[in-house]
CSV table of C-alpha atoms in Angstrom, one decimal:
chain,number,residue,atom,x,y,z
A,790,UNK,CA,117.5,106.7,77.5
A,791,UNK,CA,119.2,109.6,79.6
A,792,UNK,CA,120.0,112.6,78.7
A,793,UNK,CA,123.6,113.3,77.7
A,794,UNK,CA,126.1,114.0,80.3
A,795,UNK,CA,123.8,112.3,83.1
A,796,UNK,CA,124.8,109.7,84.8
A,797,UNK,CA,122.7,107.1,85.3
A,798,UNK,CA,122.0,103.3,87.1
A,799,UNK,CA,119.5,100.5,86.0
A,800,UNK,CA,116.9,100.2,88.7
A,801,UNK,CA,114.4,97.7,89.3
A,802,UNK,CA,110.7,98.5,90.3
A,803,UNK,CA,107.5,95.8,90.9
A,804,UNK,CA,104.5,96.8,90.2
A,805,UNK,CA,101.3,95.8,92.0
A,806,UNK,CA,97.9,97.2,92.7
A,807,UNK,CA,94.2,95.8,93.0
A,808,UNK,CA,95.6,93.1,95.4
A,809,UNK,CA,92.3,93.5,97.6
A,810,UNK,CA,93.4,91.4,100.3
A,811,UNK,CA,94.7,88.5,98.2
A,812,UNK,CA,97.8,86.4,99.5
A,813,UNK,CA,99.9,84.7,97.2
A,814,UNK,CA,99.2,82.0,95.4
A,815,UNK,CA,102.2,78.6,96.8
A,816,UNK,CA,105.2,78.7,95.1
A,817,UNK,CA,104.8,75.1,93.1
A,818,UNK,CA,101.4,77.0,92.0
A,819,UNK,CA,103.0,77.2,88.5
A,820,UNK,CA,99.4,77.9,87.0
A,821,UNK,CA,99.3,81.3,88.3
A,822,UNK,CA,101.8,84.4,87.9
A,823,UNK,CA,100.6,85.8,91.2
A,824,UNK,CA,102.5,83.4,93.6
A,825,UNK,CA,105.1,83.4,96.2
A,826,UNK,CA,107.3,85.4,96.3
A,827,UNK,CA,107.0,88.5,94.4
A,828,UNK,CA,109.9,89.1,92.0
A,829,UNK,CA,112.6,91.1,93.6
A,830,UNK,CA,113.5,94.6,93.1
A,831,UNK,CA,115.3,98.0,94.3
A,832,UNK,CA,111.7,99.4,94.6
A,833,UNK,CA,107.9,97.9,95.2
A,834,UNK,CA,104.7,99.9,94.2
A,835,UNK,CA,101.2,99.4,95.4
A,836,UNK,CA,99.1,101.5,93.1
A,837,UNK,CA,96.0,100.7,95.9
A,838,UNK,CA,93.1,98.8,96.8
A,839,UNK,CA,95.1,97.0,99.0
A,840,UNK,CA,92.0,95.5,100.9
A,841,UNK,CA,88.5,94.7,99.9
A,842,UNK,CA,86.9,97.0,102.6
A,843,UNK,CA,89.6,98.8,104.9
A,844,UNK,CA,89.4,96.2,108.1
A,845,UNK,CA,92.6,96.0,110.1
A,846,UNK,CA,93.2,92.3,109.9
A,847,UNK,CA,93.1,92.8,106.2
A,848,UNK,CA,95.5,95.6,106.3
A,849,UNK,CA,98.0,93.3,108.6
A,850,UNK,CA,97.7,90.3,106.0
A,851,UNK,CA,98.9,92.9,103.1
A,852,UNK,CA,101.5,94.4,105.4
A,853,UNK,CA,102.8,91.0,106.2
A,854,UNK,CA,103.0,90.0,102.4
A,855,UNK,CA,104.4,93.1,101.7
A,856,UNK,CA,107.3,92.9,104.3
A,857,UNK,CA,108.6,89.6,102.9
A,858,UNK,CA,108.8,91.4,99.7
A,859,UNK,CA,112.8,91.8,98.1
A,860,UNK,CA,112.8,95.2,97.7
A,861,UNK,CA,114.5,98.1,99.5
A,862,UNK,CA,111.9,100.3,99.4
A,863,UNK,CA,108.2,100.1,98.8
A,864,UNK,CA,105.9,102.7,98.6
A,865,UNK,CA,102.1,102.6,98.8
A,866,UNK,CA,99.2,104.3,98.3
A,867,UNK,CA,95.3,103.8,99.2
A,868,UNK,CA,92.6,102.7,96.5
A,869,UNK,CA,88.6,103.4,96.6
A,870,UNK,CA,88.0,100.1,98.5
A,871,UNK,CA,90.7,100.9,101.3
A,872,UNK,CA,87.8,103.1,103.1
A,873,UNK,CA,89.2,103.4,106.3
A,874,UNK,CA,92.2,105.4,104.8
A,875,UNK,CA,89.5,108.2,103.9
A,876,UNK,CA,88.7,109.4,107.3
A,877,UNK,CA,86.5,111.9,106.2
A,878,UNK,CA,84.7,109.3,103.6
A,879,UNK,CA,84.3,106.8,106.5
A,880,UNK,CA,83.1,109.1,109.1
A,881,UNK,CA,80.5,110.1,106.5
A,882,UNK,CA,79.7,107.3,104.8
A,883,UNK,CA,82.1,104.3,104.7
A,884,UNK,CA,81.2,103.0,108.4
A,885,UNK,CA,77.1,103.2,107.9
A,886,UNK,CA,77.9,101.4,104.7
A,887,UNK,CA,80.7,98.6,105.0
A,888,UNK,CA,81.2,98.1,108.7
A,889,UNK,CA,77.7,98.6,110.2
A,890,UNK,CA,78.4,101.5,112.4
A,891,UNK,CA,81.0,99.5,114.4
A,892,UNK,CA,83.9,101.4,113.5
A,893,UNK,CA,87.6,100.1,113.0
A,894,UNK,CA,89.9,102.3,114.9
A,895,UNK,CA,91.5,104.8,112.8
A,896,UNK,CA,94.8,105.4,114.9
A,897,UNK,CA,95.5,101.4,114.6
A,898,UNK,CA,95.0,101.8,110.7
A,899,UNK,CA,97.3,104.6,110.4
A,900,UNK,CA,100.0,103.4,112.6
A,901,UNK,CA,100.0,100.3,110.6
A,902,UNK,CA,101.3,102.1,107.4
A,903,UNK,CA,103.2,104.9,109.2
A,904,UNK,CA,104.7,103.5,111.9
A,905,UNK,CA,107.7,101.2,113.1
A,906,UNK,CA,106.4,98.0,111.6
A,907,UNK,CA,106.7,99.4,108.6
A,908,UNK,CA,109.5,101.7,108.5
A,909,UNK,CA,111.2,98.7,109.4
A,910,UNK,CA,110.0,96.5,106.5
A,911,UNK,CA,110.9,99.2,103.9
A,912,UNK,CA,107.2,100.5,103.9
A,913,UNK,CA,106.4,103.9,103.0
A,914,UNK,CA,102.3,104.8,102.9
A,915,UNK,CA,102.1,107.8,100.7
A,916,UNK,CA,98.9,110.4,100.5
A,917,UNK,CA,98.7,112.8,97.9
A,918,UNK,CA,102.0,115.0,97.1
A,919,UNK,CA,105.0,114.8,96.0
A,920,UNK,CA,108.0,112.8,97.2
A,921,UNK,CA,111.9,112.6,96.5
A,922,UNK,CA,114.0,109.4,97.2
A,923,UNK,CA,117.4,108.0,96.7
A,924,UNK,CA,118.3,103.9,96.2
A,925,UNK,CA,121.5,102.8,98.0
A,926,UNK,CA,122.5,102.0,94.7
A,927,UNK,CA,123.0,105.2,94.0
A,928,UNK,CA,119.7,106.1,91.9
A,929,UNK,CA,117.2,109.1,92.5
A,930,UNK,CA,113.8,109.5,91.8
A,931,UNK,CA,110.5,112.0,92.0
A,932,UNK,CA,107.3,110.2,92.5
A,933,UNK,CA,103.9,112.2,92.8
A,934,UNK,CA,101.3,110.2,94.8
A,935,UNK,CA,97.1,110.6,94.3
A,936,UNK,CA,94.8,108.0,96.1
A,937,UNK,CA,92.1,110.1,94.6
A,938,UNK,CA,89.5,108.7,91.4
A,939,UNK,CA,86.7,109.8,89.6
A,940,UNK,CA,83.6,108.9,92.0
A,941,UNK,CA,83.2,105.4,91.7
A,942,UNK,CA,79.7,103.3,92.9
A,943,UNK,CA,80.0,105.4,96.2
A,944,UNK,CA,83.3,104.3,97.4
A,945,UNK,CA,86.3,106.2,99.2
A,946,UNK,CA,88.6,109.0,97.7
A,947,UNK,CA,86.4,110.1,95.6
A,948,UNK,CA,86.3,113.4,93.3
A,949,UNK,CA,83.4,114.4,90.5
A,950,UNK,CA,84.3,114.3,86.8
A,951,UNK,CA,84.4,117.5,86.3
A,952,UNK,CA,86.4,118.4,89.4
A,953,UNK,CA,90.1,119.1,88.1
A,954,UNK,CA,92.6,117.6,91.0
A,955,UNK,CA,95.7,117.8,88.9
A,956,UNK,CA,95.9,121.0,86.7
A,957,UNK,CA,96.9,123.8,88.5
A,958,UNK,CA,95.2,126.5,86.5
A,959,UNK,CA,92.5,125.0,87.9
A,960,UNK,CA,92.7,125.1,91.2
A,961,UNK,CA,94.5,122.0,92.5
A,962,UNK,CA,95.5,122.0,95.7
A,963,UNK,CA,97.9,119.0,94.9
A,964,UNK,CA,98.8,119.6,91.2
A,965,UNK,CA,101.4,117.4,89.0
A,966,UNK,CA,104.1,119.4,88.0
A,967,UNK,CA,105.3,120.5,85.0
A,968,UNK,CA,108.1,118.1,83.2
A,969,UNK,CA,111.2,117.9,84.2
A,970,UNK,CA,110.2,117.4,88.4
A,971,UNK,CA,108.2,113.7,88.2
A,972,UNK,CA,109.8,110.8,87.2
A,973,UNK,CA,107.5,108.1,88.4
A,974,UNK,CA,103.7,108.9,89.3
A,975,UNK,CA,101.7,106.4,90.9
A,976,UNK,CA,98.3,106.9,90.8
A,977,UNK,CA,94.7,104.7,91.7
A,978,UNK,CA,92.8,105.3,88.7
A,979,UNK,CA,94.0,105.5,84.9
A,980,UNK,CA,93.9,108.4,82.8
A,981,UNK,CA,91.5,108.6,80.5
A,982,UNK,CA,92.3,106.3,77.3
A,983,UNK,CA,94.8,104.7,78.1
A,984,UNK,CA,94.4,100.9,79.7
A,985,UNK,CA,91.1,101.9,81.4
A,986,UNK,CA,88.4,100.6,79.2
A,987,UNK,CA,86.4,98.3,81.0
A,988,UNK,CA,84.0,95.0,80.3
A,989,UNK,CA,81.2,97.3,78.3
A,990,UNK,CA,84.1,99.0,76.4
A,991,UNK,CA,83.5,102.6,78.3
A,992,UNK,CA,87.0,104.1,79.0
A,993,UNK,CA,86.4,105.6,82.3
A,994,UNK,CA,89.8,106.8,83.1
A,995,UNK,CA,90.4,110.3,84.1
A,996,UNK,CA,90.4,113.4,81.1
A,997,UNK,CA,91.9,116.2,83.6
A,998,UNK,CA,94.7,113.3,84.8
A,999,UNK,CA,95.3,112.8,81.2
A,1000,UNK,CA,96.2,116.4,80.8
A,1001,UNK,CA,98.3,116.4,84.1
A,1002,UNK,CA,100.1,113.5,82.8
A,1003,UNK,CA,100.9,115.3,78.7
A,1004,UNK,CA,102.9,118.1,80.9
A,1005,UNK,CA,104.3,116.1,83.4
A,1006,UNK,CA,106.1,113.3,80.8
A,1007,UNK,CA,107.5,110.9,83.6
A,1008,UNK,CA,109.0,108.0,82.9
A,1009,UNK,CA,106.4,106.0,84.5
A,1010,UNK,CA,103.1,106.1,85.3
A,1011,UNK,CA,101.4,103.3,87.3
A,1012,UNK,CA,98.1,102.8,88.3
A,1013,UNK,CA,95.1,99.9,88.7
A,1014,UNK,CA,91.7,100.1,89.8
A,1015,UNK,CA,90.2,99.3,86.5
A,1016,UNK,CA,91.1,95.6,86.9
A,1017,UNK,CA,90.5,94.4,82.6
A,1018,UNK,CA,92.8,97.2,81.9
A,1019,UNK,CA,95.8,95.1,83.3
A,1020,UNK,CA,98.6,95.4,80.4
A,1021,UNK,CA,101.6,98.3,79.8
A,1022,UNK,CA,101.9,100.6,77.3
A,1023,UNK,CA,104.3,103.3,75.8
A,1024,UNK,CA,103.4,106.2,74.3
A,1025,UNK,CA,106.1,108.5,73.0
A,1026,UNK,CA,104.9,112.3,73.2
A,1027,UNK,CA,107.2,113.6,70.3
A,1028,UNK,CA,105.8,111.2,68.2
A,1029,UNK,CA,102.4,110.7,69.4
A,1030,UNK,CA,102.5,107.2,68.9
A,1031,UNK,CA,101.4,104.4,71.2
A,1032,UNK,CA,102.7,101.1,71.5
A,1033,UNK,CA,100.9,98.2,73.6
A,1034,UNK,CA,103.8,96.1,75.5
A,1035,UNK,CA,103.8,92.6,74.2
A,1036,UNK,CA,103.2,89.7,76.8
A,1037,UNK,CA,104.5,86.0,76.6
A,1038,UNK,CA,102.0,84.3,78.4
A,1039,UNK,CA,104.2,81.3,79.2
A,1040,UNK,CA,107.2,83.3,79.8
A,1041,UNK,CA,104.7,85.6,82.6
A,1042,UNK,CA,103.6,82.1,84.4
A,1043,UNK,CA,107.2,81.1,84.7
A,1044,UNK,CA,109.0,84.3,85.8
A,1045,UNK,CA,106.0,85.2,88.0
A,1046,UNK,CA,105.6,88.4,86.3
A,1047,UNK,CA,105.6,90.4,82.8
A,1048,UNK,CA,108.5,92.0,82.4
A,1049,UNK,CA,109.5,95.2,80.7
A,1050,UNK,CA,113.8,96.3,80.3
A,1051,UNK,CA,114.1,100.2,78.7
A,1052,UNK,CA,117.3,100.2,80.4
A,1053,UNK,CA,119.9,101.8,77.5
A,1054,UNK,CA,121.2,98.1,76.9
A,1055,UNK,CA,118.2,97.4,75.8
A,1056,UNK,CA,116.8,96.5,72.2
A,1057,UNK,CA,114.2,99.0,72.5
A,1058,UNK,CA,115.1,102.1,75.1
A,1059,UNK,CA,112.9,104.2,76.4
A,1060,UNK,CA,113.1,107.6,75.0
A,1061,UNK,CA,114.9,110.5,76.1
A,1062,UNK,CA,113.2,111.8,79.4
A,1063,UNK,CA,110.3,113.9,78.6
A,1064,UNK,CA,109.8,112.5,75.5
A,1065,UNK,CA,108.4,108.9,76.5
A,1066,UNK,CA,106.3,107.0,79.1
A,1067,UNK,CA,105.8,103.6,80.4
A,1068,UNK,CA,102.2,103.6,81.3
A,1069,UNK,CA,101.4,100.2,83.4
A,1070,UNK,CA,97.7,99.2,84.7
A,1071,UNK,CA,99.5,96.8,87.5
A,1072,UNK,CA,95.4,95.0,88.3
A,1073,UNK,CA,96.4,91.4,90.2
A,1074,UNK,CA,92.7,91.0,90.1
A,1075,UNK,CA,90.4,90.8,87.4
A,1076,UNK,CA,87.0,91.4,86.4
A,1077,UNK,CA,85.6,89.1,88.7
A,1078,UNK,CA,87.8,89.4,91.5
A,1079,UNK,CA,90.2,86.3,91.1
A,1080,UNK,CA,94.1,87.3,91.3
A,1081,UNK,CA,94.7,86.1,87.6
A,1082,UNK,CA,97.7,88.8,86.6
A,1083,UNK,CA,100.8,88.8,87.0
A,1084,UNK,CA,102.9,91.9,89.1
A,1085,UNK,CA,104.8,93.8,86.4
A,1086,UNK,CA,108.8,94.1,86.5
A,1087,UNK,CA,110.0,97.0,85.5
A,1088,UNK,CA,113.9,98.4,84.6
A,1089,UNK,CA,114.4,101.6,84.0
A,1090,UNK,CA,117.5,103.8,84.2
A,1091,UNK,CA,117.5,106.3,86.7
A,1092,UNK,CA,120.0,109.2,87.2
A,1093,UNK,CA,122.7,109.0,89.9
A,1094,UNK,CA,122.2,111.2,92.5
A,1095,UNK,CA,124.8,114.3,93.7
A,1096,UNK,CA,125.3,115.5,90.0
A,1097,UNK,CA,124.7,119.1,91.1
C-alpha cells in the first residue's frame, strides 16, 4: 500500500538465486517449476551463486539464460560459490583451492557482467552499495546490494560473525540506510531467523543484517544461499507479526513460479511502506543441489517517479 498522495504503478519483479550453473529445465518439462522460460517481468533478480565455482564458461551459460530472460532490467549480484568475483578471496585462496592454481582470467570475468554483452541484454552486475533506478513504465526504486555472508566452509565473500557489515554505528563501510531510502535489498545470505534454518534446524542467517534490515523496512528483501530456506514471508514491523506466504504446489508447477500480488488491488496489500516487508529466500536449488524450486513472481506497487 502507498502512502497517501503518491503516485504509484504495479511492477513486476522475478526472483532467482542459487541457480549454480543450472539451465532450464524444457518447456513440456511440466514436472518441474524451474523450466523454460522464466516468467516475465519489468525487473529480474539474481540474489547469487550464479555458478558452482566462478569458471567463465559457466558464467557465459548463466549470462546466456539470463539474456533470453523477459525483463527490462535485471540486476545481479555474486554468491560465496561465484569465487572468481572475489578477486582478493581468489588470489588468496579460491585459485589454490577450486581451480588448481591455473587461474581463470579476471578481466574476461568482469567484462562479462560489466560490459557490452550485457548492457545490451538488460544486465546490470551489482557489488555492494547502493543503487537508484527508474522502469520505463514509469516506476522508481532504491535497491542496496551485499554479495557479502557470514564465513561459510571457506568459500568467497566472506565476513566473521561478529563482524558488523551493515550497522553504521559500527563501522560499516557499506551500511543500509535508515527507512525511508531502500525499497528493495537484495542480499546473498538471509538474516538471521527468518527462512534460513537449514537441514539440522540451525538458523544461520545473519543477527547484525537482521538489525540493518528492522531500520531499513524495504518493501522487499531477497536473498538465497541457504537453499531449504526456499519460501516468502511477511513480517509486518508495527505489528510484529509474521506471516509465511502460502504455496499451491500445482498452481507453482503450472505457472512456472510461486507467485505473490501486494499490489493495492489486492486481497491482502502490503502495508504502508515502512511498516511491512516481503522477505523471499528465491533457492532454485535445494539441499542436494537439484533445481527443484520454483523462481518467485513478485508485484508490488512502486512510486512513479518525478513527484518532486
Amino acid at each position: 500500500m502507498a502512502s497517501p498522495g503518491i503516485k504509484t504503478v504495479t511492477t513486476r519483479f522475478c526472483i532467482i538465486s542459487d541457480t549454480h550453473t543450472a539451465e532450464l529445465r524444457p518447456s513440456n518439462d511440466t514436472s518441474h517449476a524451474y523450466r523454460d522460460p522464466l516468467p516475465p517481468a519489468d525487473v529480474l533478480l539474481h540474489a547469487g551463486d550464479i555458478t558452482n565455482v566462478g569458471y567463465i564458461n559457466e558464467y557465459e551459460t548463466m549470462i546466456d539464460m539470463l539474456s533470453k530472460a523477459d525483463a527490462e532490467l535485471k540486476l545481479v549480484i555474486a554468491g560465496n560459490h561465484d569465487i572468481t568475483l572475489d578477486e582478493e578471496y581468489y588470489a588468496s585462496t579460491g585459485m589454490k583451492r577450486f581451480h588448481r592454481n591455473i587461474g581463470e582470467n579476471l578481466e574476461i570475468v568482469r567484462d562479462l557482467w560489466t560490459g557490452e554483452r550485457a548492457r545490451n541484454a538488460g544486465i546490470v552486475y551489482l557489488e555492494e552499495g547502493i543503487k537508484p533506478f527508474t522502469l520505463s513504465n514509469g516506476a522508481r526504486f532504491t535497491i542496496y546490494t551485499s554479495p557479502y555472508q557470514p564465513e561459510f566452509c571457506n568459500w568467497a565473500f566472506p565476513y566473521h560473525r561478529n563482524e558488523d557489515r551493515f550497522n553504521s554505528e559500527n563501522g560499516a563501510k557499506n551500511p543500509i540506510p535508515d527507512w525511508p531510502n531502500i525499497d528493495i535489498l537484495l542480499t546473498h545470505g538471509p538474516p538471521v531467523g527468518i527462512l534460513d534454518e537449514t537441514k539440522s534446524g540451525d538458523m544461520v542467517g545473519c543477527e547484525h543484517l537482521l538489525r540493518a534490515v528492522h531500520r531499513c523496512r524495504p518493501r522487499l528483501h531477497c536473498f538465497g544461499h541457504i537453499h531449504e530456506g526456499w519460501g516468502a514471508q511477511k513480517i509486518n514491523w508495527v505489528k510484529g507479526s509474521a506471516t509465511t506466504v502460502p504455496v499451491n504446489g500445482d498452481q507453482v508447477l503450472n505457472d512456472r513460479c510461486a507467485y505473490v500480488d501486494l499490489t493495492k488491488g489486492n486481497t491482502h496489500p502490503l502495508a504502508a511502506f515502512g511498516e511491512e516487508t516481503l522477505f523471499v529466500n528465491a533457492a532454485i536449488m535445494n539441499v542436494d543441489y537439484e533445481p527443484v524450486n520454483a523462481p518467485w513472481r513478485v508485484d508490488l506497487d512502486l512510486p512513479m517517479a518525478d513527484q518532486g
